[in-house]
Amino acid sequence: MPLTREAYEFKVDRRDFLNELKTPEKRRRAYAIADHYWFVVPEKLVTASEEPSECGLMWGSRDETRPTLMKMQPISIPI
């Protein structure tokens, strides 16, 4: 299995996430070095339909040892 590079953007509140959506050029820097880009947010803070199409989404919870995958990121990231 080939190695992949993953980029994770952790957002802890809704305003932080919405501000991130306003600056997609910031994510483009990560796309240049990563194969996949994920937002990791507290459970139910963001829905999969709010997530940019080129990004994946994971929900984190204090009660779980690993995040829940909510939306898979596409195979190739647009540059």
mmCIF file of N, CA, C and O in Angstrom:
data_model
loop_
_atom_site.group_PDB
_atom_site.id
_atom_site.type_symbol
_atom_site.label_atom_id
_atom_site.label_comp_id
_atom_site.label_asym_id
_atom_site.label_seq_id
_atom_site.Cartn_x
_atom_site.Cartn_y
_atom_site.Cartn_z
ATOM 1 N N MET A 1 0.843 -1.171 0.000
ATOM 2 C CA MET A 1 0.000 0.000 0.000
ATOM 3 C C MET A 1 0.896 1.244 0.000
ATOM 4 O O MET A 1 1.793 1.359 0.838
ATOM 5 N N PRO A 2 0.656 2.181 -0.918
ATOM 6 C CA PRO A 2 1.510 3.371 -0.967
ATOM 7 C C PRO A 2 1.270 4.288 0.234
ATOM 8 O O PRO A 2 0.191 4.328 0.804
ATOM 9 N N LEU A 3 2.306 5.013 0.603
ATOM 10 C CA LEU A 3 2.190 5.968 1.694
ATOM 11 C C LEU A 3 1.436 7.207 1.230
ATOM 12 O O LEU A 3 1.549 7.620 0.078
ATOM 13 N N THR A 4 0.655 7.783 2.124
ATOM 14 C CA THR A 4 -0.042 9.032 1.815
ATOM 15 C C THR A 4 0.270 10.046 2.911
ATOM 16 O O THR A 4 0.554 9.682 4.046
ATOM 17 N N ARG A 5 0.216 11.297 2.540
ATOM 18 C CA ARG A 5 0.419 12.379 3.503
ATOM 19 C C ARG A 5 -0.939 12.985 3.815
ATOM 20 O O ARG A 5 -1.710 13.305 2.919
ATOM 21 N N GLU A 6 -1.223 13.111 5.092
ATOM 22 C CA GLU A 6 -2.512 13.615 5.552
ATOM 23 C C GLU A 6 -2.324 14.971 6.226
ATOM 24 O O GLU A 6 -1.387 15.154 6.991
ATOM 25 N N ALA A 7 -3.227 15.897 5.964
ATOM 26 C CA ALA A 7 -3.241 17.195 6.648
ATOM 27 C C ALA A 7 -4.523 17.268 7.462
ATOM 28 O O ALA A 7 -5.608 16.946 6.965
ATOM 29 N N TYR A 8 -4.408 17.672 8.724
ATOM 30 C CA TYR A 8 -5.551 17.771 9.621
ATOM 31 C C TYR A 8 -5.668 19.201 10.127
ATOM 32 O O TYR A 8 -4.692 19.773 10.609
ATOM 33 N N GLU A 9 -6.858 19.745 10.010
ATOM 34 C CA GLU A 9 -7.149 21.079 10.546
ATOM 35 C C GLU A 9 -8.135 20.873 11.687
ATOM 36 O O GLU A 9 -9.260 20.415 11.477
ATOM 37 N N PHE A 10 -7.711 21.180 12.887
ATOM 38 C CA PHE A 10 -8.560 21.021 14.067
ATOM 39 C C PHE A 10 -9.266 22.335 14.356
ATOM 40 O O PHE A 10 -8.617 23.372 14.454
ATOM 41 N N LYS A 11 -10.566 22.256 14.479
ATOM 42 C CA LYS A 11 -11.377 23.431 14.797
ATOM 43 C C LYS A 11 -12.164 23.120 16.052
ATOM 44 O O LYS A 11 -12.803 22.064 16.153
ATOM 45 N N VAL A 12 -12.123 24.045 17.012
ATOM 46 C CA VAL A 12 -12.765 23.768 18.295
ATOM 47 C C VAL A 12 -14.085 24.493 18.491
ATOM 48 O O VAL A 12 -14.823 24.182 19.415
ATOM 49 N N ASP A 13 -14.359 25.479 17.624
ATOM 50 C CA ASP A 13 -15.667 26.125 17.714
ATOM 51 C C ASP A 13 -16.164 26.487 16.322
ATOM 52 O O ASP A 13 -15.418 26.478 15.348
ATOM 53 N N ARG A 14 -17.445 26.757 16.241
ATOM 54 C CA ARG A 14 -18.102 26.985 14.954
ATOM 55 C C ARG A 14 -17.570 28.235 14.252
ATOM 56 O O ARG A 14 -17.363 28.238 13.046
ATOM 57 N N ARG A 15 -17.343 29.301 15.005
ATOM 58 C CA ARG A 15 -16.844 30.536 14.389
ATOM 59 C C ARG A 15 -15.472 30.302 13.749
ATOM 60 O O ARG A 15 -15.199 30.793 12.647
ATOM 61 N N ASP A 16 -14.619 29.563 14.412
ATOM 62 C CA ASP A 16 -13.305 29.235 13.873
ATOM 63 C C ASP A 16 -13.445 28.471 12.551
ATOM 64 O O ASP A 16 -12.749 28.749 11.572
ATOM 65 N N PHE A 17 -14.355 27.503 12.504
ATOM 66 C CA PHE A 17 -14.587 26.734 11.279
ATOM 67 C C PHE A 17 -15.101 27.648 10.157
ATOM 68 O O PHE A 17 -14.609 27.594 9.034
ATOM 69 N N LEU A 18 -16.100 28.484 10.455
ATOM 70 C CA LEU A 18 -16.673 29.358 9.427
ATOM 71 C C LEU A 18 -15.640 30.359 8.911
ATOM 72 O O LEU A 18 -15.619 30.663 7.710
ATOM 73 N N ASN A 19 -14.770 30.849 9.772
ATOM 74 C CA ASN A 19 -13.691 31.734 9.324
ATOM 75 C C ASN A 19 -12.729 31.011 8.394
ATOM 76 O O ASN A 19 -12.225 31.591 7.430
ATOM 77 N N GLU A 20 -12.470 29.764 8.670
ATOM 78 C CA GLU A 20 -11.592 28.963 7.806
ATOM 79 C C GLU A 20 -12.180 28.824 6.404
ATOM 80 O O GLU A 20 -11.457 28.846 5.417
ATOM 81 N N LEU A 21 -13.490 28.674 6.313
ATOM 82 C CA LEU A 21 -14.132 28.539 4.999
ATOM 83 C C LEU A 21 -13.975 29.799 4.154
ATOM 84 O O LEU A 21 -14.001 29.725 2.922
ATOM 85 N N LYS A 22 -13.787 30.929 4.797
ATOM 86 C CA LYS A 22 -13.644 32.197 4.073
ATOM 87 C C LYS A 22 -12.265 32.359 3.444
ATOM 88 O O LYS A 22 -12.072 33.265 2.628
ATOM 89 N N THR A 23 -11.311 31.511 3.824
ATOM 90 C CA THR A 23 -9.948 31.628 3.306
ATOM 91 C C THR A 23 -9.470 30.309 2.697
ATOM 92 O O THR A 23 -8.548 29.670 3.211
ATOM 93 N N PRO A 24 -10.078 29.893 1.578
ATOM 94 C CA PRO A 24 -9.675 28.617 0.974
ATOM 95 C C PRO A 24 -8.227 28.616 0.491
ATOM 96 O O PRO A 24 -7.603 27.559 0.402
ATOM 97 N N GLU A 25 -7.667 29.795 0.198
ATOM 98 C CA GLU A 25 -6.274 29.843 -0.251
ATOM 99 C C GLU A 25 -5.316 29.335 0.833
ATOM 100 O O GLU A 25 -4.257 28.806 0.530
ATOM 101 N N LYS A 26 -5.700 29.441 2.083
ATOM 102 C CA LYS A 26 -4.887 28.910 3.180
ATOM 103 C C LYS A 26 -4.762 27.386 3.065
ATOM 104 O O LYS A 26 -3.691 26.832 3.274
ATOM 105 N N ARG A 27 -5.841 26.721 2.703
ATOM 106 C CA ARG A 27 -5.809 25.258 2.539
ATOM 107 C C ARG A 27 -4.975 24.844 1.331
ATOM 108 O O ARG A 27 -4.378 23.778 1.324
ATOM 109 N N ARG A 28 -4.914 25.669 0.313
ATOM 110 C CA ARG A 28 -4.167 25.323 -0.896
ATOM 111 C C ARG A 28 -2.684 25.079 -0.603
ATOM 112 O O ARG A 28 -2.046 24.280 -1.261
ATOM 113 N N ARG A 29 -2.154 25.763 0.397
ATOM 114 C CA ARG A 29 -0.755 25.516 0.784
ATOM 115 C C ARG A 29 -0.580 24.088 1.293
ATOM 116 O O ARG A 29 0.422 23.433 1.004
ATOM 117 N N ALA A 30 -1.558 23.603 2.033
ATOM 118 C CA ALA A 30 -1.493 22.222 2.527
ATOM 119 C C ALA A 30 -1.685 21.232 1.382
ATOM 120 O O ALA A 30 -1.067 20.172 1.367
ATOM 121 N N TYR A 31 -2.542 21.583 0.403
ATOM 122 C CA TYR A 31 -2.769 20.679 -0.736
ATOM 123 C C TYR A 31 -1.475 20.408 -1.500
ATOM 124 O O TYR A 31 -1.301 19.337 -2.084
ATOM 125 N N ALA A 32 -0.560 21.360 -1.495
ATOM 126 C CA ALA A 32 0.689 21.196 -2.227
ATOM 127 C C ALA A 32 1.572 20.100 -1.642
ATOM 128 O O ALA A 32 2.392 19.523 -2.358
ATOM 129 N N ILE A 33 1.408 19.787 -0.364
ATOM 130 C CA ILE A 33 2.271 18.789 0.275
ATOM 131 C C ILE A 33 1.511 17.582 0.820
ATOM 132 O O ILE A 33 2.125 16.623 1.270
ATOM 133 N N ALA A 34 0.179 17.621 0.787
ATOM 134 C CA ALA A 34 -0.612 16.524 1.378
ATOM 135 C C ALA A 34 -1.481 15.849 0.312
ATOM 136 O O ALA A 34 -1.907 16.487 -0.649
ATOM 137 N N ASP A 35 -1.727 14.581 0.531
ATOM 138 C CA ASP A 35 -2.609 13.823 -0.366
ATOM 139 C C ASP A 35 -4.069 13.949 0.048
ATOM 140 O O ASP A 35 -4.953 13.819 -0.785
ATOM 141 N N HIS A 36 -4.316 14.160 1.326
ATOM 142 C CA HIS A 36 -5.672 14.298 1.852
ATOM 143 C C HIS A 36 -5.726 15.425 2.868
ATOM 144 O O HIS A 36 -4.750 15.650 3.585
ATOM 145 N N TYR A 37 -6.864 16.084 2.939
ATOM 146 C CA TYR A 37 -7.047 17.208 3.872
ATOM 147 C C TYR A 37 -8.317 16.958 4.669
ATOM 148 O O TYR A 37 -9.380 16.729 4.091
ATOM 149 N N TRP A 38 -8.206 17.008 5.972
ATOM 150 C CA TRP A 38 -9.330 16.710 6.859
ATOM 151 C C TRP A 38 -9.582 17.859 7.823
ATOM 152 O O TRP A 38 -8.647 18.462 8.328
ATOM 153 N N PHE A 39 -10.852 18.108 8.102
ATOM 154 C CA PHE A 39 -11.227 18.933 9.242
ATOM 155 C C PHE A 39 -11.622 17.978 10.357
ATOM 156 O O PHE A 39 -12.380 17.017 10.131
ATOM 157 N N VAL A 40 -11.116 18.227 11.542
ATOM 158 C CA VAL A 40 -11.477 17.445 12.725
ATOM 159 C C VAL A 40 -12.119 18.421 13.700
ATOM 160 O O VAL A 40 -11.509 19.424 14.079
ATOM 161 N N VAL A 41 -13.380 18.149 14.042
ATOM 162 C CA VAL A 41 -14.159 19.080 14.863
ATOM 163 C C VAL A 41 -14.867 18.315 15.983
ATOM 164 O O VAL A 41 -15.052 17.104 15.890
ATOM 165 N N PRO A 42 -15.306 19.022 17.030
ATOM 166 C CA PRO A 42 -16.113 18.352 18.048
ATOM 167 C C PRO A 42 -17.395 17.773 17.432
ATOM 168 O O PRO A 42 -17.922 18.318 16.450
ATOM 169 N N GLU A 43 -17.851 16.699 18.012
ATOM 170 C CA GLU A 43 -19.037 16.004 17.515
ATOM 171 C C GLU A 43 -20.200 16.961 17.273
ATOM 172 O O GLU A 43 -20.520 17.787 18.122
ATOM 173 N N LYS A 44 -20.783 16.891 16.091
ATOM 174 C CA LYS A 44 -21.969 17.639 15.648
ATOM 175 C C LYS A 44 -21.750 19.143 15.487
ATOM 176 O O LYS A 44 -22.695 19.880 15.284
ATOM 177 N N LEU A 45 -20.505 19.608 15.538
ATOM 178 C CA LEU A 45 -20.239 21.029 15.334
ATOM 179 C C LEU A 45 -20.471 21.428 13.878
ATOM 180 O O LEU A 45 -20.952 22.522 13.591
ATOM 181 N N VAL A 46 -20.160 20.514 12.964
ATOM 182 C CA VAL A 46 -20.254 20.757 11.526
ATOM 183 C C VAL A 46 -20.913 19.538 10.894
ATOM 184 O O VAL A 46 -20.674 18.414 11.322
ATOM 185 N N THR A 47 -21.726 19.762 9.868
ATOM 186 C CA THR A 47 -22.316 18.637 9.132
ATOM 187 C C THR A 47 -21.512 18.404 7.860
ATOM 188 O O THR A 47 -20.813 19.300 7.376
ATOM 189 N N ALA A 48 -21.621 17.208 7.304
ATOM 190 C CA ALA A 48 -20.898 16.866 6.081
ATOM 191 C C ALA A 48 -21.272 17.793 4.927
ATOM 192 O O ALA A 48 -20.441 18.111 4.088
ATOM 193 N N SER A 49 -22.506 18.272 4.882
ATOM 194 C CA SER A 49 -22.927 19.151 3.787
ATOM 195 C C SER A 49 -22.284 20.540 3.876
ATOM 196 O O SER A 49 -22.212 21.247 2.880
ATOM 197 N N GLU A 50 -21.800 20.938 5.043
ATOM 198 C CA GLU A 50 -21.133 22.232 5.209
ATOM 199 C C GLU A 50 -19.656 22.172 4.826
ATOM 200 O O GLU A 50 -19.025 23.201 4.606
ATOM 201 N N GLU A 51 -19.127 21.003 4.777
ATOM 202 C CA GLU A 51 -17.719 20.786 4.522
ATOM 203 C C GLU A 51 -17.389 21.054 3.054
ATOM 204 O O GLU A 51 -18.154 20.679 2.173
ATOM 205 N N PRO A 52 -16.264 21.726 2.750
ATOM 206 C CA PRO A 52 -15.866 21.899 1.350
ATOM 207 C C PRO A 52 -15.725 20.540 0.665
ATOM 208 O O PRO A 52 -15.289 19.562 1.289
ATOM 209 N N SER A 53 -16.091 20.472 -0.596
ATOM 210 C CA SER A 53 -16.120 19.183 -1.296
ATOM 211 C C SER A 53 -14.760 18.512 -1.370
ATOM 212 O O SER A 53 -14.674 17.290 -1.440
ATOM 213 N N GLU A 54 -13.677 19.292 -1.336
ATOM 214 C CA GLU A 54 -12.342 18.703 -1.447
ATOM 215 C C GLU A 54 -11.776 18.237 -0.103
ATOM 216 O O GLU A 54 -10.667 17.715 -0.046
ATOM 217 N N CYS A 55 -12.536 18.390 0.963
ATOM 218 C CA CYS A 55 -12.056 18.044 2.307
ATOM 219 C C CYS A 55 -12.842 16.884 2.898
ATOM 220 O O CYS A 55 -14.004 16.681 2.570
ATOM 221 N N GLY A 56 -12.193 16.168 3.796
ATOM 222 C CA GLY A 56 -12.876 15.155 4.576
ATOM 223 C C GLY A 56 -13.268 15.743 5.921
ATOM 224 O O GLY A 56 -12.814 16.824 6.307
ATOM 225 N N LEU A 57 -14.129 15.036 6.646
ATOM 226 C CA LEU A 57 -14.614 15.510 7.933
ATOM 227 C C LEU A 57 -14.582 14.386 8.953
ATOM 228 O O LEU A 57 -15.050 13.276 8.673
ATOM 229 N N MET A 58 -14.044 14.686 10.130
ATOM 230 C CA MET A 58 -14.067 13.751 11.255
ATOM 231 C C MET A 58 -14.622 14.477 12.468
ATOM 232 O O MET A 58 -14.314 15.650 12.678
ATOM 233 N N TRP A 59 -15.453 13.767 13.215
ATOM 234 C CA TRP A 59 -15.960 14.278 14.482
ATOM 235 C C TRP A 59 -15.144 13.659 15.604
ATOM 236 O O TRP A 59 -14.929 12.453 15.629
ATOM 237 N N GLY A 60 -14.721 14.492 16.536
ATOM 238 C CA GLY A 60 -14.020 13.990 17.714
ATOM 239 C C GLY A 60 -14.924 14.065 18.931
ATOM 240 O O GLY A 60 -15.789 14.928 19.012
ATOM 241 N N SER A 61 -14.730 13.157 19.865
ATOM 242 C CA SER A 61 -15.526 13.129 21.091
ATOM 243 C C SER A 61 -14.623 12.753 22.258
ATOM 244 O O SER A 61 -13.736 11.918 22.111
ATOM 245 N N ARG A 62 -14.849 13.357 23.388
ATOM 246 C CA ARG A 62 -14.063 13.012 24.582
ATOM 247 C C ARG A 62 -14.333 11.581 25.031
ATOM 248 O O ARG A 62 -13.519 10.972 25.710
ATOM 249 N N ASP A 63 -15.478 11.036 24.653
ATOM 250 C CA ASP A 63 -15.850 9.695 25.092
ATOM 251 C C ASP A 63 -15.275 8.593 24.207
ATOM 252 O O ASP A 63 -15.336 7.432 24.569
ATOM 253 N N GLU A 64 -14.749 8.961 23.050
ATOM 254 C CA GLU A 64 -14.234 7.972 22.104
ATOM 255 C C GLU A 64 -12.720 8.073 22.021
ATOM 256 O O GLU A 64 -12.154 9.149 22.149
ATOM 257 N N THR A 65 -12.069 6.956 21.751
ATOM 258 C CA THR A 65 -10.619 6.970 21.625
ATOM 259 C C THR A 65 -10.170 7.362 20.222
ATOM 260 O O THR A 65 -9.024 7.707 20.018
ATOM 261 N N ARG A 66 -11.078 7.296 19.240
ATOM 262 C CA ARG A 66 -10.750 7.720 17.881
ATOM 263 C C ARG A 66 -11.900 8.529 17.303
ATOM 264 O O ARG A 66 -13.044 8.372 17.715
ATOM 265 N N PRO A 67 -11.586 9.385 16.322
ATOM 266 C CA PRO A 67 -12.658 10.199 15.733
ATOM 267 C C PRO A 67 -13.594 9.361 14.874
ATOM 268 O O PRO A 67 -13.245 8.279 14.422
ATOM 269 N N THR A 68 -14.788 9.876 14.656
ATOM 270 C CA THR A 68 -15.769 9.245 13.784
ATOM 271 C C THR A 68 -15.655 9.870 12.407
ATOM 272 O O THR A 68 -15.705 11.100 12.270
ATOM 273 N N LEU A 69 -15.490 9.058 11.388
ATOM 274 C CA LEU A 69 -15.416 9.541 10.014
ATOM 275 C C LEU A 69 -16.810 9.931 9.543
ATOM 276 O O LEU A 69 -17.719 9.114 9.551
ATOM 277 N N MET A 70 -17.006 11.194 9.184
ATOM 278 C CA MET A 70 -18.314 11.671 8.749
ATOM 279 C C MET A 70 -18.398 11.824 7.236
ATOM 280 O O MET A 70 -19.428 11.636 6.631
ATOM 281 N N LYS A 71 -17.301 12.208 6.620
ATOM 282 C CA LYS A 71 -17.286 12.383 5.168
ATOM 283 C C LYS A 71 -15.881 12.089 4.668
ATOM 284 O O LYS A 71 -14.913 12.643 5.158
ATOM 285 N N MET A 72 -15.791 11.225 3.691
ATOM 286 C CA MET A 72 -14.510 10.881 3.104
ATOM 287 C C MET A 72 -14.079 11.987 2.162
ATOM 288 O O MET A 72 -14.890 12.553 1.444
ATOM 289 N N GLN A 73 -12.803 12.275 2.146
ATOM 290 C CA GLN A 73 -12.261 13.271 1.239
ATOM 291 C C GLN A 73 -12.005 12.614 -0.112
ATOM 292 O O GLN A 73 -11.638 11.449 -0.167
ATOM 293 N N PRO A 74 -12.214 13.322 -1.249
ATOM 294 C CA PRO A 74 -11.966 12.718 -2.556
ATOM 295 C C PRO A 74 -10.525 12.245 -2.693
ATOM 296 O O PRO A 74 -9.638 12.718 -1.999
ATOM 297 N N ILE A 75 -10.304 11.345 -3.638
ATOM 298 C CA ILE A 75 -8.982 10.757 -3.840
ATOM 299 C C ILE A 75 -7.930 11.797 -4.199
ATOM 300 O O ILE A 75 -6.848 11.827 -3.690
ATOM 301 N N SER A 76 -8.244 12.708 -5.121
ATOM 302 C CA SER A 76 -7.258 13.707 -5.509
ATOM 303 C C SER A 76 -7.715 15.091 -5.087
ATOM 304 O O SER A 76 -8.882 15.437 -5.203
ATOM 305 N N ILE A 77 -6.779 15.875 -4.608
ATOM 306 C CA ILE A 77 -7.059 17.236 -4.162
ATOM 307 C C ILE A 77 -6.790 18.194 -5.311
ATOM 308 O O ILE A 77 -5.747 18.127 -5.931
ATOM 309 N N PRO A 78 -7.732 19.108 -5.604
ATOM 310 C CA PRO A 78 -7.459 20.101 -6.643
ATOM 311 C C PRO A 78 -6.412 21.095 -6.162
ATOM 312 O O PRO A 78 -6.372 21.432 -4.995
ATOM 313 N N ILE A 79 -5.569 21.503 -7.079
ATOM 314 C CA ILE A 79 -4.520 22.480 -6.713
ATOM 315 C C ILE A 79 -4.842 23.828 -7.311
ATOM 316 O O ILE A 79 -5.356 24.006 -8.318
#
